[in-house]
Short mmCIF file of C-alpha atoms in Angstrom, two decimals:
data_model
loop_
_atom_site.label_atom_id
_atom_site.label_comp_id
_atom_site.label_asym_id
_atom_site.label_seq_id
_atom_site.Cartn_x
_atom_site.Cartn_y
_atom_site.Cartn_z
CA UNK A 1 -31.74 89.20 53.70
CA UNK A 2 -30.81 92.63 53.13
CA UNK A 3 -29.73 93.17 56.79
CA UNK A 4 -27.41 90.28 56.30
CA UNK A 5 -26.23 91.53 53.12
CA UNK A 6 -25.09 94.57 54.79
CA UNK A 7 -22.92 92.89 57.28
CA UNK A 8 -21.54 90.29 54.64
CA UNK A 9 -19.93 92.64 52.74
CA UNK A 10 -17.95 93.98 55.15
CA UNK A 11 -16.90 91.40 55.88
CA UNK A 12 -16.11 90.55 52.03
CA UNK A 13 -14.80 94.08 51.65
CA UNK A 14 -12.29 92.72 54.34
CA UNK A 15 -11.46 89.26 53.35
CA UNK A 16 -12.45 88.98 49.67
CA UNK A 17 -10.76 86.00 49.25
CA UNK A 18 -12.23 83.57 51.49
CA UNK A 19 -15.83 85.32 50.67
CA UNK A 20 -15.35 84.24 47.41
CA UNK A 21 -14.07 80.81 48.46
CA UNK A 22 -17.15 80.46 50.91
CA UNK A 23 -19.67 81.56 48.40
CA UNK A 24 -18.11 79.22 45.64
CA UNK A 25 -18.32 76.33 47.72
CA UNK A 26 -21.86 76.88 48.75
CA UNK A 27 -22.52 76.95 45.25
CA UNK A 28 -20.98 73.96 44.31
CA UNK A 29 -23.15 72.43 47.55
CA UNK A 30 -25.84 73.63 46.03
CA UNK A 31 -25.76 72.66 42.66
CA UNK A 32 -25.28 69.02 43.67
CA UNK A 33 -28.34 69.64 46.09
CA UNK A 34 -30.45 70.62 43.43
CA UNK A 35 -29.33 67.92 41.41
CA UNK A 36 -31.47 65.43 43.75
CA UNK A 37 -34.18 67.33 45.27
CA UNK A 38 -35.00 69.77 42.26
CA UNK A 39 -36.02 72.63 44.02
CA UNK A 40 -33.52 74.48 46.64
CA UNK A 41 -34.84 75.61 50.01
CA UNK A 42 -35.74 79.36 50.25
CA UNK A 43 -33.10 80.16 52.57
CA UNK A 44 -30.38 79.15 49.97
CA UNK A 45 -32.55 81.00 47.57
CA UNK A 46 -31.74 84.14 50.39
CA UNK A 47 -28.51 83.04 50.36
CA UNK A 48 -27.94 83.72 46.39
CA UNK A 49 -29.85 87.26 46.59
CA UNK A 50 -27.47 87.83 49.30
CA UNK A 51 -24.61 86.73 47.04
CA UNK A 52 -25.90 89.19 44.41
CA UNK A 53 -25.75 91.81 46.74
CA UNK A 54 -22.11 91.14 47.58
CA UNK A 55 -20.52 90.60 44.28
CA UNK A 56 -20.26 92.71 40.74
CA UNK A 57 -23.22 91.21 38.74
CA UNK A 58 -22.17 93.60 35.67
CA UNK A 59 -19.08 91.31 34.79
CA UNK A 60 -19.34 89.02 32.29
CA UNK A 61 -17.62 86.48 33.80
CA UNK A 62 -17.71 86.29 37.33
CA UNK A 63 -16.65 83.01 39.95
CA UNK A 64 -19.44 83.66 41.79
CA UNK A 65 -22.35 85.19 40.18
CA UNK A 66 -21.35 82.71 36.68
CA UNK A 67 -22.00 79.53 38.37
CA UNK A 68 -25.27 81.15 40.22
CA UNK A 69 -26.59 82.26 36.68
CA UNK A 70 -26.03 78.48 35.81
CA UNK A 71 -27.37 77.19 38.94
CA UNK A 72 -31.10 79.08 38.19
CA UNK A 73 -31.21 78.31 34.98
CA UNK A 74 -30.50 74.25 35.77
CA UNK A 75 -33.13 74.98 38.89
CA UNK A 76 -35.90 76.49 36.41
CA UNK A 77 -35.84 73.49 34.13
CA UNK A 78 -38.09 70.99 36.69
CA UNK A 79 -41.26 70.29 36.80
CA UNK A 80 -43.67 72.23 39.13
CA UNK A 81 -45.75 70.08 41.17
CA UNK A 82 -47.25 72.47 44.06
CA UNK A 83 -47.74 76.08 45.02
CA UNK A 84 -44.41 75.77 46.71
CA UNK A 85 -42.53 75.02 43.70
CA UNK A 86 -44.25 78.15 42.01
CA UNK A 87 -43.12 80.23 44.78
CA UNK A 88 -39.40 79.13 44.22
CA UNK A 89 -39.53 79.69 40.45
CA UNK A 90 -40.76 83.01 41.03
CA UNK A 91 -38.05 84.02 43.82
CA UNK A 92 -35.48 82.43 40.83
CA UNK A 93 -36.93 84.20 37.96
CA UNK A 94 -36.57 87.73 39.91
CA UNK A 95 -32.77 86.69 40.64
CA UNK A 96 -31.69 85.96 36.80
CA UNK A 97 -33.44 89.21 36.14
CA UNK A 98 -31.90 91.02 38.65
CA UNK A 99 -28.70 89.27 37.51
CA UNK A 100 -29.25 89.94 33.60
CA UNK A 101 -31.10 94.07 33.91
CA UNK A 102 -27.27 95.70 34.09
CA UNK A 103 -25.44 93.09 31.64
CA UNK A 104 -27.37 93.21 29.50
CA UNK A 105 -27.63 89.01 28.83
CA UNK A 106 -30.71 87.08 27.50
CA UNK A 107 -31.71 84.11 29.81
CA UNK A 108 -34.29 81.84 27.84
CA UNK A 109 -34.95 79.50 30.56
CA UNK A 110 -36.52 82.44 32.27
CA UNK A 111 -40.03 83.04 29.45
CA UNK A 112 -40.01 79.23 29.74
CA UNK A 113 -40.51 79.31 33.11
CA UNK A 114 -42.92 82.02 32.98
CA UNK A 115 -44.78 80.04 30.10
CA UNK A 116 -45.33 77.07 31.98
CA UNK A 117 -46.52 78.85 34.86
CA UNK A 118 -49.40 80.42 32.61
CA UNK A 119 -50.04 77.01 31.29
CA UNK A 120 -51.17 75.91 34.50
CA UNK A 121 -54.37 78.34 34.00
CA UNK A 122 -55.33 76.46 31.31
CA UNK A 123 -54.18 72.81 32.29
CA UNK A 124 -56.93 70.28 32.10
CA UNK A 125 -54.75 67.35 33.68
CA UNK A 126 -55.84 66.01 37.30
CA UNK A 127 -51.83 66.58 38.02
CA UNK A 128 -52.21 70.09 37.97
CA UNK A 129 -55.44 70.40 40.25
CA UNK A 130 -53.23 71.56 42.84
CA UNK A 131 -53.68 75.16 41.30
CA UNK A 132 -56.18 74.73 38.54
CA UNK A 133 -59.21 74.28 41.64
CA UNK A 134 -58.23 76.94 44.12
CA UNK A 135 -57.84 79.12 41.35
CA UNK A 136 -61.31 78.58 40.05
CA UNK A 137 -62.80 78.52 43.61
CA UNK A 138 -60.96 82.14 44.03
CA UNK A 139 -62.74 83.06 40.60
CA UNK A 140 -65.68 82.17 41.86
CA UNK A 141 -65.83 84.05 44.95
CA UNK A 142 -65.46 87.33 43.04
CA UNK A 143 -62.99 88.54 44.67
CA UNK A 144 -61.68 91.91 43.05
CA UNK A 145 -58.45 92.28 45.31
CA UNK A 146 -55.32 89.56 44.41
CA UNK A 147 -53.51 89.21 47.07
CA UNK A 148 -49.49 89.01 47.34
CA UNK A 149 -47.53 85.97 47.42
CA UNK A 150 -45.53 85.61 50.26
CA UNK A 151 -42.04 84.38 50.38
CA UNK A 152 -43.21 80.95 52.64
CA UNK A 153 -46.16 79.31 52.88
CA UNK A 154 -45.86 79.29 56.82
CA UNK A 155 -46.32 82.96 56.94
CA UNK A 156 -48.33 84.27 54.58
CA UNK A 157 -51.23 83.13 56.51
CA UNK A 158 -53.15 82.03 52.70
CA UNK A 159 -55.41 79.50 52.15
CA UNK A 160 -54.99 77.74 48.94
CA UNK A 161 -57.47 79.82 46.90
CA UNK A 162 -55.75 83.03 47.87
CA UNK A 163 -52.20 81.07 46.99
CA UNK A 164 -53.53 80.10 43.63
CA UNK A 165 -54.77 84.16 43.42
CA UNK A 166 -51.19 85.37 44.35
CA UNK A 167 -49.46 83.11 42.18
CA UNK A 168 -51.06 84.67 39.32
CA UNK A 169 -50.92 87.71 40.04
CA UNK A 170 -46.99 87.72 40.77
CA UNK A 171 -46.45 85.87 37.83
CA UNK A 172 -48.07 88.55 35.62
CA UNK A 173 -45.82 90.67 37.48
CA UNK A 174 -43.03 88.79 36.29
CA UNK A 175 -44.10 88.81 32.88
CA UNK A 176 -44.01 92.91 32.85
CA UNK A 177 -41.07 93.07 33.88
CA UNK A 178 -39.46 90.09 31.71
CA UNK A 179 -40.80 91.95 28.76
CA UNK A 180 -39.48 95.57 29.77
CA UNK A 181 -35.68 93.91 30.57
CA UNK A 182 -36.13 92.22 27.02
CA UNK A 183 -37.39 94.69 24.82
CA UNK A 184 -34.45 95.31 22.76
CA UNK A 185 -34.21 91.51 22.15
CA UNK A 186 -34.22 90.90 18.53
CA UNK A 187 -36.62 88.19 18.83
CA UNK A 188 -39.54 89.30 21.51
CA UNK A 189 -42.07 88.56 19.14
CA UNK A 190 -41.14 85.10 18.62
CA UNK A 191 -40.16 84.66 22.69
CA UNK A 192 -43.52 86.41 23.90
CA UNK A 193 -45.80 85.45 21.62
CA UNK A 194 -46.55 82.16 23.48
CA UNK A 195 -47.06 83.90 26.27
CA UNK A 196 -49.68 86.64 24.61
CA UNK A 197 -51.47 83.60 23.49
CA UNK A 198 -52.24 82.27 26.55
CA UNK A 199 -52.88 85.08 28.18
CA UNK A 200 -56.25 86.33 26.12
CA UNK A 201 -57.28 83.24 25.75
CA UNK A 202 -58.28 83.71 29.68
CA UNK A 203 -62.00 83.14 29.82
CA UNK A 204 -62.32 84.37 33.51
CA UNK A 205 -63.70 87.84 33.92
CA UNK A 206 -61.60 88.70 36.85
CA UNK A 207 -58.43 87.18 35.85
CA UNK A 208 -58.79 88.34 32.05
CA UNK A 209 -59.06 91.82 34.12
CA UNK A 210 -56.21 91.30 35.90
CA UNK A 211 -54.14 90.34 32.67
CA UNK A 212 -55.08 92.94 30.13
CA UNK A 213 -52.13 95.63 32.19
CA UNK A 214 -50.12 92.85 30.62
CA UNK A 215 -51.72 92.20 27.44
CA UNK A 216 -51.44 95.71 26.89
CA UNK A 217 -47.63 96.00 27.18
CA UNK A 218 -46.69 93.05 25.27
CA UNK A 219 -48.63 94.22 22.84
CA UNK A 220 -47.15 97.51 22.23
CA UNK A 221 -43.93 95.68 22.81
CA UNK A 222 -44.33 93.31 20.02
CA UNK A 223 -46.10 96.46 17.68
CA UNK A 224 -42.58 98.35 18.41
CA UNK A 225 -39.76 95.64 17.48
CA UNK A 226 -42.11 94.42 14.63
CA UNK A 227 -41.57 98.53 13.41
CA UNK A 228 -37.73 98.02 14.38
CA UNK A 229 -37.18 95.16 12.04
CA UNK A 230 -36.37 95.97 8.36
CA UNK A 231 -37.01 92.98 5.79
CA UNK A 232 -34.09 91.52 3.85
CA UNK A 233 -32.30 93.03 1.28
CA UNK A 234 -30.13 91.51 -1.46
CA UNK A 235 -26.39 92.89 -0.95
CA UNK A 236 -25.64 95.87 -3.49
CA UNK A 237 -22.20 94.99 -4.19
CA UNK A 238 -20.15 98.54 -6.22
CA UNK A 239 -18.81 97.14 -9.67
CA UNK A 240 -15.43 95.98 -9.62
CA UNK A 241 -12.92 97.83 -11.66
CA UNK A 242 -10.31 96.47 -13.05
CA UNK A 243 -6.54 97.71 -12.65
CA UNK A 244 -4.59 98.91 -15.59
CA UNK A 245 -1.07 99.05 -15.49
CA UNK A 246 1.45 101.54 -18.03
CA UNK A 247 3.06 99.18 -20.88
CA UNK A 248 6.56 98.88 -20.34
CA UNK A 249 9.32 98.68 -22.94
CA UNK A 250 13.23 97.86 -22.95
CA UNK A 251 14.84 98.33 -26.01
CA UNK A 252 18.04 97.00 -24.89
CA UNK A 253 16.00 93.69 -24.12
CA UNK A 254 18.05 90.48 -23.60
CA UNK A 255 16.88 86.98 -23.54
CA UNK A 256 17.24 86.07 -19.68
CA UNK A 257 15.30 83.30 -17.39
CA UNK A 258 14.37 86.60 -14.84
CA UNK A 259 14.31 88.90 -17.31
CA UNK A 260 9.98 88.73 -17.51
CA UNK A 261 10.49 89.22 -13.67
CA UNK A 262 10.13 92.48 -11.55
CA UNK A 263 13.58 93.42 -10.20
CA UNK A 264 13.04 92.46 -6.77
CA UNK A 265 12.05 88.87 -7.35
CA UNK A 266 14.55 88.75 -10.20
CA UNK A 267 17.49 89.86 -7.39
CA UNK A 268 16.05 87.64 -5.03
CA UNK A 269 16.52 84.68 -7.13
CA UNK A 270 19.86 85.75 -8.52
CA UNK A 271 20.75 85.66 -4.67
CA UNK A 272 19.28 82.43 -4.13
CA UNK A 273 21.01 81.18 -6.87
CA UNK A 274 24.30 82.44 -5.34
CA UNK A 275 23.56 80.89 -2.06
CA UNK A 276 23.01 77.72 -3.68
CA UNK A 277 26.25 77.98 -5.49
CA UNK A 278 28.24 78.36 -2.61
CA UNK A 279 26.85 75.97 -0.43
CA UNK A 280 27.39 73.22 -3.17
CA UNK A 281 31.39 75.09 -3.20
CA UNK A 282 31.56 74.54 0.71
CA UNK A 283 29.93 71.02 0.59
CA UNK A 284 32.40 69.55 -2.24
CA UNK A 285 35.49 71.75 -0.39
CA UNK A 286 34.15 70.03 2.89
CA UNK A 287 34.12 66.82 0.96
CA UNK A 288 37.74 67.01 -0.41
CA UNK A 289 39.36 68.01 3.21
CA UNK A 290 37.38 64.76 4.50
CA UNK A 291 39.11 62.51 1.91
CA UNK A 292 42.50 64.29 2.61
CA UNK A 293 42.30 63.74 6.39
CA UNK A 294 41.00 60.00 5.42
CA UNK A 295 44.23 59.13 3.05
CA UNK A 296 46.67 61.35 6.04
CA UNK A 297 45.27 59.18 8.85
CA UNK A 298 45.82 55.57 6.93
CA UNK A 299 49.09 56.81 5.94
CA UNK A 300 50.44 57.91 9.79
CA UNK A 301 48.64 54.69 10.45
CA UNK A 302 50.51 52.22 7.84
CA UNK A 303 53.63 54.32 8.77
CA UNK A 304 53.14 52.91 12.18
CA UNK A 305 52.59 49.61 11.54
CA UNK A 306 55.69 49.23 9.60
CA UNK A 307 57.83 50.81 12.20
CA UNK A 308 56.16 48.25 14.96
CA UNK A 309 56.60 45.28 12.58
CA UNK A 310 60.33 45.80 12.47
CA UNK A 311 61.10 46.41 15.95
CA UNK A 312 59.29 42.64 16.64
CA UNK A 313 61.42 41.41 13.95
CA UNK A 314 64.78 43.08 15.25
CA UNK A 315 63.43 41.70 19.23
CA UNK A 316 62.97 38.02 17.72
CA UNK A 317 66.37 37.77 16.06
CA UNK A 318 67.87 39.01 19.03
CA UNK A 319 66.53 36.04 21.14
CA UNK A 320 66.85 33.80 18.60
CA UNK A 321 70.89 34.47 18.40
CA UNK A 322 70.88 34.12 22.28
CA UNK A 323 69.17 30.97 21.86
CA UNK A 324 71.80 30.01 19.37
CA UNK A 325 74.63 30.55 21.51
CA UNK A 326 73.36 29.06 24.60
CA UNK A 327 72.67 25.83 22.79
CA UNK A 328 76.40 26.17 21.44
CA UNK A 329 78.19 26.11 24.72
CA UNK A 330 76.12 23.02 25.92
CA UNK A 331 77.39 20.99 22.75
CA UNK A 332 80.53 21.90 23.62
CA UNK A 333 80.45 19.96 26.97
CA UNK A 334 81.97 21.01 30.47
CA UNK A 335 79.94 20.62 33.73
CA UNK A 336 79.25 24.54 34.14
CA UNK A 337 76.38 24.66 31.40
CA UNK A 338 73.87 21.47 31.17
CA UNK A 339 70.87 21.54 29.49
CA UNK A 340 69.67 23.78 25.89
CA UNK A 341 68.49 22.37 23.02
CA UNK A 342 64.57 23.33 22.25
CA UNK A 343 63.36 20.22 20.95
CA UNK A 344 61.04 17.69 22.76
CA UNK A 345 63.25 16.05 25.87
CA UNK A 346 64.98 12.14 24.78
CA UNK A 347 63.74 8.85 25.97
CA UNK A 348 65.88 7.06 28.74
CA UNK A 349 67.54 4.12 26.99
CA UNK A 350 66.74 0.94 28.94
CA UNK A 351 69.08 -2.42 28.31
CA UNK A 352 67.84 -5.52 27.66
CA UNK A 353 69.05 -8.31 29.34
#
């Protein structure tokens, strides 16, 4: 992983853009993964170390390394069910505290992984016989070395007592340095504790061996933050003193609605009152110029209307005097003008014979 690293940032150094895009996708692949099959392979565990390698993990927020820190900690929440899935939750505990030494961030899920792993030393259910038996065969053997747990189970060339060994031991490991990152956590008594319980209550001679390095440094660890913490304290508030203020007089006083006032409110609200004052002069002026223009308008418009009503009256006496005439000169007979008259036309006067 670390000769892959190398060569992937250059080539992120060189294209940082689509490295981020890459790694943010495989992320997102992964996440959904997970989501199914609980556990991620160990190569896309390489893959994320590799990521860490590449990008800042001291920035708070970060598109890559965010959505990884969220990733382990969804990741560390299964169940383990075999030496495999220990192996994994190992590899992902040493990436959230690689991710968390420099920023100085808390990740809980990580002493709950931790814890559960412990628990399986002292698990009594047939579900967990998986680890429970090889570790007490390895117990029994008296051996005095632990071995190391490799990163797969195809090459570490273990059998399953020497798994269940290696386990253990890297998960003390763990522990150390969990509880060296979190030291200055205001609550490592109450997030270790657990996890010093269960670790003397270890009845095997060879594995309570192995654990009291660790016993030991949680429990100086818990003696110094108990030291650090101070017990509470009612708040020692100073007395309050009140203000006094100089008397004033006015001997020319005068009975005013501001007078009580300080001078700037009282010439703020002598201007308001001006303000008011005028708009209520410009609304009424507004007002009157409104009704003048009303009373102008209906008298152009009246004006109007009496000069159109006697040009139709002059236009219909004029055609009614040429009607006049022209009915005239047909009464007065001759063959040139037939016709006038405006009433309805005469019946045709048939004899009877």
């Amino acid at each position: 992983a670390d000769v892959i690293a190398t060569h992937v940032f250059g080539l992120a150094q060189d294209l940082p853009d689509a490295a981020g895009t890459v790694f943010r996708e495989f992320v997102a692949t992964l996440a959904k993964k997970t989501a199914k099959t609980c556990w991620p392979d160990m190569r896309d565990l390489l893959l994320l170390r590799v990521a860490l390698h590449v990008f800042p993990v001291t920035d708070l927020r970060h598109n890559v390394i965010s959505p990884i820190e969220l990733v382990l900690g969804q990741v560390r929440r299964t169940t383990l069910e075999s030496a495999d899935h220990v192996r994994r939750a190992l590899f992902c505990a040493g990436l959230s505290l690689q991710i968390t030494a420099k920023k100085g961030k808390f990740m809980p899920e990580l002493v709950h992984c931790l814890h559960e792993i412990v628990a399986l030393v002292h698990s009594q259910d047939a579900d967990d016989a998986w680890f429970v038996a090889p570790l007490k065969a390895f117990v029994k053997s008296k051996a005095t070395t632990f071995p190391t747990l490799a990163l797969d189970a195809t090459t570490d060339g273990l059998d399953a007592d020497a798994v269940s060994a290696a386990i253990f031991h890297s998960t003390l490991t763990t522990i150390r340095l969990a509880a060296t990152q979190y030291a200055s956590v205001a609550s490592f008594v109450e997030l270790f504790a657990p996890l010093h319980t269960l670790l003397s209550q270890i009845k095997a001679k060879s594995l309570k061996v192995q654990a009291e390095e660790t016993l030991a440094l949680l429990t100086k660890l818990t003696d110094a933050s108990l030291k650090q913490r101070r017990p509470l304290r009612l708040q020692a508030h100073a007395p309050t003193v009140l203000p006094t203020f100089v008397p004033r007089f006015d001997e020319n006083y005068a009975m005013r609605k501001d007078k009580t006032m300080e001078r700037d409110k009282a010439q703020l609200k002598q201007l308001q009152r001006q303000v008011k004052r005028e708009r209520k002069g410009a609304s009424r002026e507004l007002k009157r110029d409104a009704a003048f223009l009303s009373r102008q308008r209906t008298e152009e418009h009246n004006v109007w209307r009496a000069e159109k009503d006697a040009k139709q009256k002059e236009i219909r006496g004029w055609m009614e005097h040429q009607n006049a005439t022209f009915n005239q000169q047909v009464r007065k007979g001759g063959e040139l003008i037939k016709g006038g008259g405006s009433g309805p036309a005469k019946k045709r006067r048939i004899s009877k014979k």
